[in-house]
Tab-separated table of C-alpha atoms in Angstrom:
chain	number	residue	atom	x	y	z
D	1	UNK	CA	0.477	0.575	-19.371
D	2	UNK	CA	2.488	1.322	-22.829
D	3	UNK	CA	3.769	-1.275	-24.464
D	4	UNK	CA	7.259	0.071	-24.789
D	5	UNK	CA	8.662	-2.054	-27.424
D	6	UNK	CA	11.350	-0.791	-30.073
D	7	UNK	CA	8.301	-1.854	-32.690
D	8	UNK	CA	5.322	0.328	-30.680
D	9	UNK	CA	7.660	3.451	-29.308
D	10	UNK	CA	9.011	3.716	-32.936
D	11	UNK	CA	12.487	3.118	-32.721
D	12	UNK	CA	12.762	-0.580	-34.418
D	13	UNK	CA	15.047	-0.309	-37.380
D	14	UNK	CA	16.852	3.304	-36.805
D	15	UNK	CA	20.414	3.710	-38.255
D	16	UNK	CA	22.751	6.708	-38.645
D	17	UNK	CA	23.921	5.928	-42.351
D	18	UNK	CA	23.719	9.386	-43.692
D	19	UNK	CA	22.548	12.885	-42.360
D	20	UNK	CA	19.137	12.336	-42.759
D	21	UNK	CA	18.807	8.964	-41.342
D	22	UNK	CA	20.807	9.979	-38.398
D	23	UNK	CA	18.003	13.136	-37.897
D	24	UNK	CA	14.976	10.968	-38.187
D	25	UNK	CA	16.908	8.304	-35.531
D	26	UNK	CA	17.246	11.423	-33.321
D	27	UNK	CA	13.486	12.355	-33.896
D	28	UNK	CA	12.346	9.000	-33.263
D	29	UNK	CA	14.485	8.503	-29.922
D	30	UNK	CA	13.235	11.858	-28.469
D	31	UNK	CA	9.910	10.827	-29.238
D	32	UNK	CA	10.595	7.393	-27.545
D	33	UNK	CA	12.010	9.398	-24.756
D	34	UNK	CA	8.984	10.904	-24.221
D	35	UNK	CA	6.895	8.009	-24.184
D	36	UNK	CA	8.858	6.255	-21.748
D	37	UNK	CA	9.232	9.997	-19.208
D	38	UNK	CA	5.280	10.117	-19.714
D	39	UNK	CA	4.815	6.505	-18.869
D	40	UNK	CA	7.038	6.558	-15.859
D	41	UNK	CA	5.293	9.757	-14.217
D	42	UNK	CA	1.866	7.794	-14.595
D	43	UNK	CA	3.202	5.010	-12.819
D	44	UNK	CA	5.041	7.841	-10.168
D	45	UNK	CA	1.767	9.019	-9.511
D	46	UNK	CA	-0.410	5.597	-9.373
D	47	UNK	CA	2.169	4.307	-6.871
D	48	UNK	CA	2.019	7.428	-4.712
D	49	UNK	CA	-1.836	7.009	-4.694
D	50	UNK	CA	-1.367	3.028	-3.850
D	51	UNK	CA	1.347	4.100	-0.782
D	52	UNK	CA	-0.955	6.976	0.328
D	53	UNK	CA	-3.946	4.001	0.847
D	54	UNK	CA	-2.205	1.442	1.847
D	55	UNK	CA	-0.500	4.058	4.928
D	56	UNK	CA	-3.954	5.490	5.641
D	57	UNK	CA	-5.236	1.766	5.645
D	58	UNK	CA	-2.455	0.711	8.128
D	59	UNK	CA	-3.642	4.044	9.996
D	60	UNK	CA	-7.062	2.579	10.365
D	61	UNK	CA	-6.462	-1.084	11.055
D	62	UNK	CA	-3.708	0.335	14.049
D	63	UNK	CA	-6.903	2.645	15.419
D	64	UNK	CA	-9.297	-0.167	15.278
D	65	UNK	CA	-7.527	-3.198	16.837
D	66	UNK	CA	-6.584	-0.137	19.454
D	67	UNK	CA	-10.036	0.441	20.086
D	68	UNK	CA	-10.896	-3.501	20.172
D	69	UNK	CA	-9.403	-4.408	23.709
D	70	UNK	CA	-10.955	-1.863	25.825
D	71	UNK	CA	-14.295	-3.573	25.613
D	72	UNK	CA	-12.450	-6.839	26.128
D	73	UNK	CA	-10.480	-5.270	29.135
D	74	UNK	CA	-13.584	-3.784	30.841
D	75	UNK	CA	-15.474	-7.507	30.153
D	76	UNK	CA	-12.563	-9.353	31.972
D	77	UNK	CA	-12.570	-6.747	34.651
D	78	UNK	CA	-16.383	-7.361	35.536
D	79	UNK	CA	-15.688	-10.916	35.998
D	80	UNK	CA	-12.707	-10.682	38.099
D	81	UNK	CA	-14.857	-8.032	39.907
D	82	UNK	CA	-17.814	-10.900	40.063
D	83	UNK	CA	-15.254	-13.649	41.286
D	84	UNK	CA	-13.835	-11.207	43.544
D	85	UNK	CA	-16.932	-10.535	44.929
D	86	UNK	CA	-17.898	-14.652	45.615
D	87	UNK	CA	-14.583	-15.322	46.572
D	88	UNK	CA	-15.657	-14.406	50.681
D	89	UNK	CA	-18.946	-15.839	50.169
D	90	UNK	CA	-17.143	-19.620	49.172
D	91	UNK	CA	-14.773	-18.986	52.175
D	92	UNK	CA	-18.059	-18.683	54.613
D	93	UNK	CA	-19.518	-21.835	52.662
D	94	UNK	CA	-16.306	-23.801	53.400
D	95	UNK	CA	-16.419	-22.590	56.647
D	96	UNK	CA	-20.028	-24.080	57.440
């Protein structure tokens, strides 16, 4: 990341006394200009990259904790199955 102070961008101390002063401001604020622009399309594209991984992580984690109940689901089934399945054989016990 730039340090984008009037010191380190070159632009501290400008003044538009005279002609030449005023060109050298201009040439110094274009150039400061262009710091800034190329700064500012670095940190465009870094945050694109950091949205494009954080979406495709969201993608995952939604797949995975999709994919997590079914074993749970098919676990619960076989012991409602099993307790389904005892249910008539208590009934004939309590029956006795």
């Amino acid at each position: 990341m730039v340090d984008a102070t009037t010191e380190t961008i070159g632009v501290h101390g400008t003044n538009v006394v005279d002609l030449d002063s005023t060109r050298n401001s201009i040439t110094a604020l274009d150039h400061a200009v262009d710091i800034i622009n190329n700064e500012r399309s670095r940190l465009g594209s870094v945050q694109n990259k950091l949205q494009f991984t954080m979406s495709n992580l969201t993608s995952q984690t939604q797949s995975i904790e999709a994919a997590v109940p079914a074993p749970k689901i098919l676990a619960q089934s076989a012991a409602m199955l099993a307790q389904a399945s005892a249910l008539p054989q208590n009934i004939l016990l309590l029956l006795r």
